[in-house]
């Protein structure tokens, strides 16, 4: 018959010791002792069957007598559409009305044979439900309700009541649902690798498993949380963080579109490791090699050379760096933009500053509730401070250096343009700036050319420096950008000066883009995960990433 | 000194035969004939130097006498901000006013010593400019203007005039710019691998290079166009196509956000090739292997299990399929969504249909001009027909099969559920449906379970079929979707029935997501490039992709 390419469902094996099983070929007849054993087993089986029948009859009798029959258990098939409400729709107005909700069971507790409590959870928000035996609600229904496995998804119909004492452990403490019907939508296994409520708190410093807090609650390590990320995402905090991440992306796209920018998708599969071999993942591409793009840099510039004027991209960025820190990932979400300008690259820098101020301001406006929720779990960092006048603070790199020097930091390497600021210096500068200017967001402009990549435009009046900038949040870099060299000859010279071979395979298309004429342009690349992390003051970038990837982690 | 990590600029080599070059060690003294030769060369050099000096003096005299000095040539440095206008801003109102534009030179033609014409191009749109020698404009300035390399970017200041005869070769035929100043912003090389205007027409059927059209214009093959994609992107048609692609993405995101969906980013680096080994790219991941995700399927479902209710993703999708067709790519842009439903998967199907109707309707509204531009180059396919009542046409798979059978197509394999429709069948069904229902967009629902992947929910009333659907545009598939199995045990059984081992490494996290409880959900995955291709009736998906990737192509 059909399905020649699809394997068939394997035939069920005959049950062990089944009566009609044919004896194995050539097997000898049964011995006396075996016969005795068989008779014993037969008697045992008969006894068990009788017991089972009795239990079944009892259950049937109970079920027949169950006044709550049909009010609980598996979700019955029904053509009727039963509107359900969100917890956010449960207000004082709904008191004394009958509502239906679909939610997870966060906790189930049997108080007595006649009373049970459920804590229901919807996207991390919690509401208490109660069931009491009183016709038609039977003791069986109370027992069933109190015995629902934690994390199961149920459909509950009940009356909204105001509890006598506010329920402090619930998100909506002035609401209690008095259950009339409860059906199972999706049953969770009895054993969960961790409890969702234990993941509500920040992960501990310890990486040792099985530790408990001072009050006896289990300490769920970051590893356990990430190993069980689906459960971890169900917490109120994770729900809020994923909304913030969604929000940053939306605000970025919204601003770019509003300003006439074109949404682009540049290839992640590239033929050559043009941006340096060590940080690039190598792919088996049919019979040859390919690489994963480390950034859309060369391609977004080629779009500009292709007369696209202003472009933006939202896409994964891959880094084969063996960095195991709190802020490095091997795959993250890049928010990139590139645009032409008329007179000066500060036209683009102004744009980028306004973009970030827009994103950060709107986050505080549109995601107030989520930010508050997250602040409960991560209070340490405090609210993110934005410049009061709605304009970004812009300092020159050398001004930042002077501030560090004044604070007694050894910046001798930086003064000789040998290295960029270290992470520690950046953080310290962040603290100095916060104190002096009362802002957690600022920009450094005019980095030394020596610490920037070959495609960066040197400063026309002093080639020691460059028309490049970094953006910082709470003293950590979230964006790097610059004016790019748009003249092919200048670009080739810059490549040679930086030890990059312009004749290397893969650069031909890039250089041709400028040989064929290209407008002056500038741009930048933002790291979404870092923006979320630093905006919220999270201790680890993995908490701002759905399914993080690092040198050690490729799952879930 | 500085830059210990950065390579230094190599020292310039001494020019060949330079006077102060030290003789090679141990070299013999010059011979008589060599001396004679040297004397001859010296005389020649002196003569050339005298000639050069004379020419320089002439040029200097000419320059001194040039009444247009400073009105043309390299862009002078200036602190002044000179506002420039877009071609779209050039209307009848601007007649007789002085404007400044930045544009490419599409074509330069010297008519006489006193007259030259430029065709200027901005994002593919063309406007003619003219320069005539009349004080202060000199013959030198006319010569310089007429000699500008094609594709260079210039800044032109001039008076907008209405030409006596409309300029049919220009986009704005009622506008002519009378040049007063012209400066070079970015000079293009003299030789271009192809002319932008030759890429304005559709690529020919031929793959042979160097062919010409009946009227003598060069036929630029698709290969040449893609090899020189930056030039190809500069055509009016490519500009319009990239706007449509941007528009589809924007409309998708807009609709999802408006309906409360969360923007997600799932990992492209995965630890195991869970979706079948052959179509997956393998990566060297530090000391082990990793793979590129073929779709966000398992991860977006895990987000639903993580209580995210409704999610969407816009991200690259990688397919290691050695398919060399007009509609296959190894990397394309996926628009994915997944959401829970309450009673029936048709809630999600309704949503998806409305999403597509929204995107396609809004494209026709917001991108009217771009669609018209593209239609000029690709008139064959005709306008995309949308259902008149604003509701998608939904047919059952078996209804489609019956329509094909009625048209005399051999569907015996399909009747036995051995195979899905072939591409040829789909196209024919598209024609039948267009004729019968006057629409290019329709949906097939209830595909046979045998032709769908393991995670598809079978039809509750007939497990031969499944709660799955495909979306079609002009008879070609643009989306596949379904209700997914949300019960772990049912999922395991379905895997086994499809020959997939549930115990395979990598499925554990996926199965656990359902073991821990998961709401009923459905979703789908759209191919952006195909939507653009079929909406516009383009002959090849590569024309709808910025930098296409296929088994043969990894550049530019």
Short mmCIF file of C-alpha atoms in Angstrom, two decimals, chain B residues 16-472:
data_model
loop_
_atom_site.label_atom_id
_atom_site.label_comp_id
_atom_site.label_asym_id
_atom_site.label_seq_id
_atom_site.Cartn_x
_atom_site.Cartn_y
_atom_site.Cartn_z
CA UNK B 16 62.75 51.51 -10.38
CA UNK B 17 65.87 53.12 -11.90
CA UNK B 18 65.84 55.93 -9.38
CA UNK B 19 68.95 58.15 -9.61
CA UNK B 20 70.07 57.63 -6.06
CA UNK B 21 69.65 53.88 -6.09
CA UNK B 22 72.84 52.25 -4.85
CA UNK B 23 74.42 49.93 -7.45
CA UNK B 24 73.98 46.27 -6.75
CA UNK B 25 76.91 44.83 -4.84
CA UNK B 26 79.68 43.46 -7.11
CA UNK B 27 78.11 44.86 -10.31
CA UNK B 28 80.57 45.66 -13.15
CA UNK B 29 80.89 49.26 -14.56
CA UNK B 30 78.59 50.27 -17.44
CA UNK B 31 79.53 49.20 -21.02
CA UNK B 32 79.92 51.69 -23.97
CA UNK B 33 76.63 50.74 -25.61
CA UNK B 34 74.92 51.09 -22.27
CA UNK B 35 76.33 54.59 -21.89
CA UNK B 36 75.03 55.53 -25.35
CA UNK B 37 71.62 54.19 -24.45
CA UNK B 38 71.62 56.13 -21.21
CA UNK B 39 72.46 59.39 -23.02
CA UNK B 40 69.63 58.77 -25.49
CA UNK B 41 67.17 58.13 -22.68
CA UNK B 42 68.33 61.24 -20.87
CA UNK B 43 67.67 63.40 -23.95
CA UNK B 44 64.24 61.80 -24.33
CA UNK B 45 63.40 62.45 -20.70
CA UNK B 46 64.49 66.09 -20.96
CA UNK B 47 62.27 66.55 -24.01
CA UNK B 48 59.29 64.99 -22.21
CA UNK B 49 59.88 67.17 -19.16
CA UNK B 50 59.94 70.31 -21.33
CA UNK B 51 56.69 69.23 -22.99
CA UNK B 52 55.07 68.55 -19.64
CA UNK B 53 56.18 71.93 -18.31
CA UNK B 54 54.70 73.62 -21.38
CA UNK B 55 51.39 71.77 -20.96
CA UNK B 56 51.32 72.66 -17.29
CA UNK B 57 51.89 76.32 -18.05
CA UNK B 58 49.14 76.21 -20.67
CA UNK B 59 46.76 74.54 -18.23
CA UNK B 60 47.65 77.11 -15.56
CA UNK B 61 47.02 79.93 -18.02
CA UNK B 62 43.75 78.33 -19.03
CA UNK B 63 42.79 77.82 -15.40
CA UNK B 64 43.66 81.42 -14.61
CA UNK B 65 41.51 82.50 -17.54
CA UNK B 66 38.76 79.98 -16.61
CA UNK B 67 35.72 82.07 -15.77
CA UNK B 68 34.17 78.95 -14.17
CA UNK B 69 37.02 78.40 -11.71
CA UNK B 70 35.57 77.03 -8.48
CA UNK B 71 32.26 76.17 -10.11
CA UNK B 72 33.29 72.59 -10.94
CA UNK B 73 35.82 69.94 -10.07
CA UNK B 74 36.47 68.24 -6.74
CA UNK B 75 33.95 69.07 -4.03
CA UNK B 76 35.41 72.06 -2.13
CA UNK B 77 35.57 71.89 1.65
CA UNK B 78 32.87 74.00 3.16
CA UNK B 79 31.26 74.52 6.51
CA UNK B 80 28.06 75.66 4.82
CA UNK B 81 25.15 73.29 4.77
CA UNK B 82 23.74 73.19 1.26
CA UNK B 83 20.29 71.57 1.34
CA UNK B 84 19.80 69.13 -1.51
CA UNK B 85 16.52 67.91 -2.94
CA UNK B 86 15.27 64.52 -4.04
CA UNK B 87 14.07 64.03 -7.58
CA UNK B 88 10.67 63.24 -6.11
CA UNK B 89 10.64 66.85 -4.83
CA UNK B 90 11.09 68.27 -8.34
CA UNK B 91 7.63 69.36 -9.41
CA UNK B 92 6.22 72.17 -11.53
CA UNK B 93 6.55 74.38 -8.44
CA UNK B 94 10.32 74.16 -8.65
CA UNK B 95 10.45 75.47 -12.24
CA UNK B 96 12.83 78.46 -12.55
CA UNK B 97 14.22 77.95 -9.03
CA UNK B 98 17.80 77.05 -8.17
CA UNK B 99 18.20 73.63 -6.58
CA UNK B 100 21.02 71.32 -5.57
CA UNK B 101 20.88 67.57 -6.16
CA UNK B 102 23.24 64.69 -5.42
CA UNK B 103 22.99 61.98 -8.06
CA UNK B 104 24.84 59.47 -10.16
CA UNK B 105 25.78 60.23 -13.74
CA UNK B 106 23.81 57.63 -15.70
CA UNK B 107 25.12 58.93 -18.99
CA UNK B 108 27.32 61.87 -20.14
CA UNK B 109 27.30 63.20 -23.70
CA UNK B 110 29.28 66.07 -25.21
CA UNK B 111 27.17 67.65 -27.96
CA UNK B 112 29.69 70.32 -28.96
CA UNK B 113 32.52 72.33 -27.38
CA UNK B 114 29.83 74.52 -25.83
CA UNK B 115 27.13 72.01 -24.92
CA UNK B 116 26.95 68.78 -22.91
CA UNK B 117 24.17 66.65 -21.46
CA UNK B 118 24.08 64.47 -18.36
CA UNK B 119 21.45 61.97 -17.44
CA UNK B 120 21.35 62.01 -13.64
CA UNK B 121 20.10 59.04 -11.63
CA UNK B 122 18.81 58.87 -8.07
CA UNK B 123 17.64 55.45 -6.75
CA UNK B 124 16.98 54.47 -10.36
CA UNK B 125 14.98 57.59 -11.23
CA UNK B 126 16.35 59.77 -14.02
CA UNK B 127 16.43 63.51 -14.70
CA UNK B 128 18.29 65.27 -17.51
CA UNK B 129 20.80 68.04 -16.87
CA UNK B 130 22.34 70.31 -19.46
CA UNK B 131 25.38 72.59 -19.44
CA UNK B 132 26.02 75.30 -22.01
CA UNK B 133 29.11 77.55 -22.22
CA UNK B 134 28.04 81.12 -21.44
CA UNK B 135 29.77 83.30 -18.84
CA UNK B 136 30.67 82.37 -16.21
CA UNK B 137 30.39 78.79 -17.55
CA UNK B 138 33.50 78.10 -19.60
CA UNK B 139 34.23 75.59 -22.36
CA UNK B 140 36.58 73.89 -19.89
CA UNK B 141 33.69 73.38 -17.49
CA UNK B 142 31.50 71.97 -20.29
CA UNK B 143 34.31 69.62 -21.31
CA UNK B 144 34.87 68.48 -17.72
CA UNK B 145 31.14 67.88 -17.21
CA UNK B 146 30.71 65.94 -20.44
CA UNK B 147 33.74 63.84 -19.53
CA UNK B 148 32.58 62.67 -16.11
CA UNK B 149 32.84 58.88 -15.82
CA UNK B 150 29.49 57.13 -15.97
CA UNK B 151 28.21 56.11 -12.50
CA UNK B 152 30.18 58.79 -10.66
CA UNK B 153 28.27 60.60 -7.93
CA UNK B 154 28.11 64.38 -8.43
CA UNK B 155 26.61 67.35 -6.64
CA UNK B 156 24.83 69.58 -9.13
CA UNK B 157 23.43 73.05 -8.53
CA UNK B 158 21.25 74.40 -11.29
CA UNK B 159 18.04 76.04 -12.40
CA UNK B 160 15.02 73.81 -12.96
CA UNK B 161 13.52 74.45 -16.41
CA UNK B 162 10.72 72.89 -18.41
CA UNK B 163 12.26 71.37 -21.54
CA UNK B 164 10.71 72.36 -24.90
CA UNK B 165 10.18 68.73 -25.79
CA UNK B 166 9.53 66.21 -22.98
CA UNK B 167 12.59 64.03 -22.34
CA UNK B 168 11.20 60.55 -22.92
CA UNK B 169 14.31 58.73 -21.64
CA UNK B 170 14.04 60.45 -18.25
CA UNK B 171 11.72 59.44 -15.43
CA UNK B 172 10.77 63.09 -14.91
CA UNK B 173 10.33 64.08 -18.55
CA UNK B 174 9.09 67.63 -17.79
CA UNK B 175 12.20 68.63 -15.85
CA UNK B 176 15.61 69.71 -17.03
CA UNK B 177 18.34 71.03 -14.76
CA UNK B 178 20.49 73.83 -16.24
CA UNK B 179 23.82 73.34 -14.51
CA UNK B 180 25.48 76.29 -12.67
CA UNK B 181 27.88 74.25 -10.50
CA UNK B 182 28.98 70.62 -10.57
CA UNK B 183 31.31 68.87 -8.13
CA UNK B 184 32.61 65.34 -7.89
CA UNK B 185 31.53 63.48 -4.74
CA UNK B 186 32.71 60.00 -5.73
CA UNK B 187 34.35 59.17 -9.03
CA UNK B 188 33.58 55.83 -10.68
CA UNK B 189 36.19 53.87 -12.59
CA UNK B 190 36.20 54.40 -16.34
CA UNK B 191 35.36 50.79 -17.12
CA UNK B 192 32.32 49.19 -15.51
CA UNK B 193 31.65 45.45 -15.85
CA UNK B 194 28.15 46.29 -17.08
CA UNK B 195 26.02 49.36 -17.62
CA UNK B 196 23.27 49.93 -15.08
CA UNK B 197 20.81 50.82 -17.84
CA UNK B 198 21.40 47.45 -19.55
CA UNK B 199 20.32 45.72 -16.34
CA UNK B 200 17.04 47.61 -16.30
CA UNK B 201 15.40 45.00 -18.54
CA UNK B 202 14.63 41.43 -17.38
CA UNK B 203 17.55 39.03 -17.71
CA UNK B 204 17.36 37.03 -20.97
CA UNK B 205 16.67 33.31 -21.16
CA UNK B 206 20.19 32.78 -22.52
CA UNK B 207 23.09 32.08 -20.19
CA UNK B 208 25.59 32.80 -22.94
CA UNK B 209 27.57 36.00 -22.39
CA UNK B 210 28.10 38.77 -24.95
CA UNK B 211 24.75 38.41 -26.76
CA UNK B 212 22.85 41.45 -28.02
CA UNK B 213 19.16 42.14 -28.44
CA UNK B 214 17.37 42.62 -31.77
CA UNK B 215 17.96 46.38 -31.42
CA UNK B 216 21.65 45.92 -30.65
CA UNK B 217 21.54 46.56 -26.90
CA UNK B 218 23.61 44.13 -24.83
CA UNK B 219 21.79 41.26 -23.14
CA UNK B 220 23.04 41.12 -19.58
CA UNK B 221 22.63 37.58 -18.24
CA UNK B 222 21.34 36.89 -14.74
CA UNK B 223 24.81 35.60 -13.82
CA UNK B 224 26.53 38.85 -14.86
CA UNK B 225 23.90 40.86 -13.02
CA UNK B 226 24.30 38.84 -9.83
CA UNK B 227 28.10 38.87 -10.13
CA UNK B 228 27.82 42.67 -10.22
CA UNK B 229 24.92 42.91 -7.84
CA UNK B 230 25.89 46.37 -6.49
CA UNK B 231 25.46 47.88 -9.97
CA UNK B 232 22.37 45.73 -10.54
CA UNK B 233 20.80 47.10 -7.34
CA UNK B 234 21.07 50.61 -8.75
CA UNK B 235 18.43 50.01 -11.42
CA UNK B 236 14.99 51.48 -10.95
CA UNK B 237 13.54 47.95 -10.97
CA UNK B 238 15.92 46.60 -8.30
CA UNK B 239 15.28 49.69 -6.18
CA UNK B 240 11.55 49.01 -6.37
CA UNK B 241 11.94 45.28 -5.65
CA UNK B 242 14.06 45.94 -2.55
CA UNK B 243 11.38 48.35 -1.33
CA UNK B 244 8.71 45.67 -1.78
CA UNK B 245 10.84 43.19 0.17
CA UNK B 246 11.27 45.77 2.94
CA UNK B 247 7.52 46.41 2.80
CA UNK B 248 6.47 42.77 3.17
CA UNK B 249 8.67 42.44 6.25
CA UNK B 250 7.39 45.67 7.74
CA UNK B 251 3.75 44.67 7.16
CA UNK B 252 4.33 41.23 8.68
CA UNK B 253 5.90 42.74 11.81
CA UNK B 254 3.24 45.46 11.99
CA UNK B 255 0.39 42.93 11.90
CA UNK B 256 1.98 40.59 14.43
CA UNK B 257 2.74 43.42 16.87
CA UNK B 258 -0.75 44.90 16.47
CA UNK B 259 -2.14 41.51 17.51
CA UNK B 260 -0.03 41.29 20.65
CA UNK B 261 2.58 38.86 19.39
CA UNK B 262 6.09 38.81 20.86
CA UNK B 263 9.17 39.24 18.65
CA UNK B 264 11.58 36.36 19.27
CA UNK B 265 15.06 35.29 18.17
CA UNK B 266 15.71 31.56 18.28
CA UNK B 267 19.19 30.08 17.84
CA UNK B 268 20.51 29.25 14.38
CA UNK B 269 23.38 27.26 15.90
CA UNK B 270 21.99 23.93 17.08
CA UNK B 271 23.67 20.95 18.65
CA UNK B 272 21.96 18.22 16.65
CA UNK B 273 20.53 17.79 13.18
CA UNK B 274 17.07 17.02 14.53
CA UNK B 275 15.23 17.78 11.34
CA UNK B 276 17.01 15.19 9.22
CA UNK B 277 20.68 15.06 8.37
CA UNK B 278 20.84 15.59 4.62
CA UNK B 279 19.46 19.12 4.36
CA UNK B 280 21.51 20.54 7.21
CA UNK B 281 24.77 22.51 7.07
CA UNK B 282 27.44 21.25 9.45
CA UNK B 283 29.63 23.70 11.37
CA UNK B 284 32.96 23.35 13.15
CA UNK B 285 32.00 24.54 16.65
CA UNK B 286 35.22 24.81 18.68
CA UNK B 287 36.14 21.18 19.31
CA UNK B 288 32.83 19.65 18.24
CA UNK B 289 30.19 19.82 15.54
CA UNK B 290 27.14 22.02 15.35
CA UNK B 291 24.48 22.56 12.69
CA UNK B 292 22.57 25.45 11.17
CA UNK B 293 18.85 25.40 12.02
CA UNK B 294 16.68 24.55 9.01
CA UNK B 295 13.73 26.32 10.58
CA UNK B 296 12.76 27.79 13.95
CA UNK B 297 10.04 25.10 14.25
CA UNK B 298 11.11 23.30 17.42
CA UNK B 299 12.20 26.54 19.13
CA UNK B 300 9.09 28.55 18.45
CA UNK B 301 7.07 25.64 19.83
CA UNK B 302 9.28 25.66 22.92
CA UNK B 303 8.49 29.38 23.30
CA UNK B 304 4.79 28.49 23.28
CA UNK B 305 5.49 25.83 25.92
CA UNK B 306 7.31 28.64 27.74
CA UNK B 307 3.94 30.47 28.01
CA UNK B 308 4.69 33.11 25.37
CA UNK B 309 1.20 32.63 23.80
CA UNK B 310 1.96 34.23 20.44
CA UNK B 311 5.42 34.68 18.97
CA UNK B 312 6.96 35.65 15.65
CA UNK B 313 10.45 35.58 14.20
CA UNK B 314 12.12 37.17 11.19
CA UNK B 315 15.39 35.39 10.50
CA UNK B 316 17.51 33.54 7.99
CA UNK B 317 16.66 29.92 7.25
CA UNK B 318 19.37 27.58 5.97
CA UNK B 319 18.81 24.61 3.64
CA UNK B 320 21.68 22.43 2.48
CA UNK B 321 19.68 21.18 -0.50
CA UNK B 322 21.47 20.81 -3.79
CA UNK B 323 18.49 22.26 -5.68
CA UNK B 324 19.34 24.47 -8.61
CA UNK B 325 15.94 25.82 -9.58
CA UNK B 326 14.36 29.24 -10.13
CA UNK B 327 12.83 29.17 -6.65
CA UNK B 328 15.34 27.46 -4.34
CA UNK B 329 17.99 29.16 -2.24
CA UNK B 330 20.34 27.75 0.40
CA UNK B 331 19.62 30.78 2.60
CA UNK B 332 16.37 32.71 2.67
CA UNK B 333 14.44 34.98 4.99
CA UNK B 334 11.80 33.25 7.04
CA UNK B 335 8.76 34.97 8.53
CA UNK B 336 7.56 32.59 11.22
CA UNK B 337 4.74 32.69 13.72
CA UNK B 338 3.26 30.34 16.31
CA UNK B 339 0.33 30.86 18.68
CA UNK B 340 -1.99 29.12 21.08
CA UNK B 341 -5.68 28.75 20.35
CA UNK B 342 -8.72 28.01 22.48
CA UNK B 343 -11.10 25.72 20.62
CA UNK B 344 -10.01 24.97 17.07
CA UNK B 345 -6.88 25.42 14.96
CA UNK B 346 -8.97 27.38 12.47
CA UNK B 347 -8.64 30.31 14.89
CA UNK B 348 -4.96 30.39 13.87
CA UNK B 349 -5.69 29.64 10.22
CA UNK B 350 -8.16 32.55 10.12
CA UNK B 351 -5.49 34.76 11.65
CA UNK B 352 -2.87 33.68 9.10
CA UNK B 353 -5.22 34.22 6.18
CA UNK B 354 -6.05 37.71 7.42
CA UNK B 355 -2.35 38.38 7.89
CA UNK B 356 -1.62 37.52 4.25
CA UNK B 357 -4.62 39.47 2.95
CA UNK B 358 -3.40 42.44 5.02
CA UNK B 359 0.15 42.21 3.65
CA UNK B 360 -0.91 41.80 0.02
CA UNK B 361 -3.60 44.49 0.13
CA UNK B 362 -1.36 46.99 1.88
CA UNK B 363 1.46 46.30 -0.58
CA UNK B 364 -0.83 47.29 -3.42
CA UNK B 365 -1.81 50.44 -1.53
CA UNK B 366 1.50 51.61 -0.06
CA UNK B 367 3.81 50.53 -2.87
CA UNK B 368 1.74 51.45 -5.94
CA UNK B 369 4.60 53.34 -7.63
CA UNK B 370 7.13 50.58 -7.06
CA UNK B 371 4.73 47.93 -8.38
CA UNK B 372 4.15 50.03 -11.52
CA UNK B 373 7.90 50.41 -12.05
CA UNK B 374 8.46 46.67 -11.76
CA UNK B 375 5.50 45.95 -14.02
CA UNK B 376 7.27 47.90 -16.81
CA UNK B 377 10.17 45.42 -16.72
CA UNK B 378 8.12 42.32 -15.92
CA UNK B 379 4.73 42.82 -17.57
CA UNK B 380 4.10 39.15 -18.33
CA UNK B 381 2.69 37.97 -15.00
CA UNK B 382 0.12 40.77 -14.73
CA UNK B 383 -1.26 42.30 -11.56
CA UNK B 384 -1.64 40.08 -8.54
CA UNK B 385 -5.30 39.24 -8.04
CA UNK B 386 -6.63 39.34 -4.52
CA UNK B 387 -9.97 37.90 -3.45
CA UNK B 388 -12.60 40.60 -4.03
CA UNK B 389 -14.33 40.21 -0.67
CA UNK B 390 -11.10 40.64 1.30
CA UNK B 391 -11.35 37.07 2.57
CA UNK B 392 -8.93 34.34 1.56
CA UNK B 393 -10.24 31.44 -0.50
CA UNK B 394 -9.89 28.24 1.53
CA UNK B 395 -10.28 24.82 -0.06
CA UNK B 396 -9.66 21.36 1.29
CA UNK B 397 -6.70 19.46 -0.14
CA UNK B 398 -9.12 16.83 -1.47
CA UNK B 399 -11.16 19.53 -3.22
CA UNK B 400 -8.01 20.69 -4.98
CA UNK B 401 -7.30 17.09 -5.91
CA UNK B 402 -10.81 16.72 -7.34
CA UNK B 403 -10.36 19.88 -9.42
CA UNK B 404 -7.11 18.56 -10.88
CA UNK B 405 -8.71 15.18 -11.60
CA UNK B 406 -11.60 16.87 -13.33
CA UNK B 407 -9.06 18.71 -15.49
CA UNK B 408 -7.68 15.34 -16.57
CA UNK B 409 -4.53 15.31 -14.44
CA UNK B 410 -3.29 11.91 -13.26
CA UNK B 411 -3.52 12.20 -9.47
CA UNK B 412 -3.48 8.47 -8.69
CA UNK B 413 -0.42 8.76 -6.42
CA UNK B 414 -2.04 11.64 -4.56
CA UNK B 415 -5.29 9.72 -4.19
CA UNK B 416 -3.34 6.97 -2.48
CA UNK B 417 -1.70 9.67 -0.23
CA UNK B 418 1.72 8.55 -1.44
CA UNK B 419 2.90 12.01 -2.42
CA UNK B 420 1.97 15.65 -2.11
CA UNK B 421 1.10 17.55 -5.31
CA UNK B 422 4.04 18.09 -7.63
CA UNK B 423 5.10 21.65 -8.50
CA UNK B 424 3.51 21.24 -11.94
CA UNK B 425 0.21 20.16 -10.36
CA UNK B 426 0.32 23.11 -7.96
CA UNK B 427 0.83 25.50 -10.84
CA UNK B 428 -2.02 23.96 -12.82
CA UNK B 429 -4.28 24.11 -9.78
CA UNK B 430 -3.30 27.78 -9.48
CA UNK B 431 -4.49 28.41 -13.04
CA UNK B 432 -7.75 26.51 -12.49
CA UNK B 433 -8.45 28.44 -9.29
CA UNK B 434 -7.59 31.81 -10.90
CA UNK B 435 -10.05 31.04 -13.67
CA UNK B 436 -12.78 29.82 -11.36
CA UNK B 437 -12.37 32.17 -8.39
CA UNK B 438 -10.47 35.13 -9.88
CA UNK B 439 -7.78 35.09 -7.18
CA UNK B 440 -4.02 34.47 -7.10
CA UNK B 441 -4.01 33.82 -3.37
CA UNK B 442 -5.63 30.77 -1.78
CA UNK B 443 -5.24 28.21 0.95
CA UNK B 444 -5.38 24.41 0.94
CA UNK B 445 -6.41 22.86 4.25
CA UNK B 446 -6.40 19.29 5.61
CA UNK B 447 -3.39 17.72 3.94
CA UNK B 448 -2.97 13.93 4.21
CA UNK B 449 -1.00 13.06 7.36
CA UNK B 450 1.33 10.90 5.26
CA UNK B 451 2.86 13.92 3.53
CA UNK B 452 3.38 16.09 6.64
CA UNK B 453 6.09 16.09 9.33
CA UNK B 454 5.85 14.22 12.62
CA UNK B 455 4.85 17.22 14.75
CA UNK B 456 1.64 17.74 12.73
CA UNK B 457 -1.66 17.11 14.53
CA UNK B 458 -3.78 14.47 12.80
CA UNK B 459 -7.42 15.28 12.08
CA UNK B 460 -9.38 14.14 15.17
CA UNK B 461 -12.24 12.70 13.08
CA UNK B 462 -10.05 11.10 10.37
CA UNK B 463 -6.36 10.49 11.11
CA UNK B 464 -5.68 9.93 7.39
CA UNK B 465 -5.74 13.72 7.17
CA UNK B 466 -4.17 16.37 9.34
CA UNK B 467 -4.90 19.82 10.74
CA UNK B 468 -2.42 21.35 8.32
CA UNK B 469 -2.48 23.92 5.54
CA UNK B 470 -0.41 25.45 2.76
CA UNK B 471 -0.72 28.97 1.36
CA UNK B 472 -0.27 29.60 -2.37
#
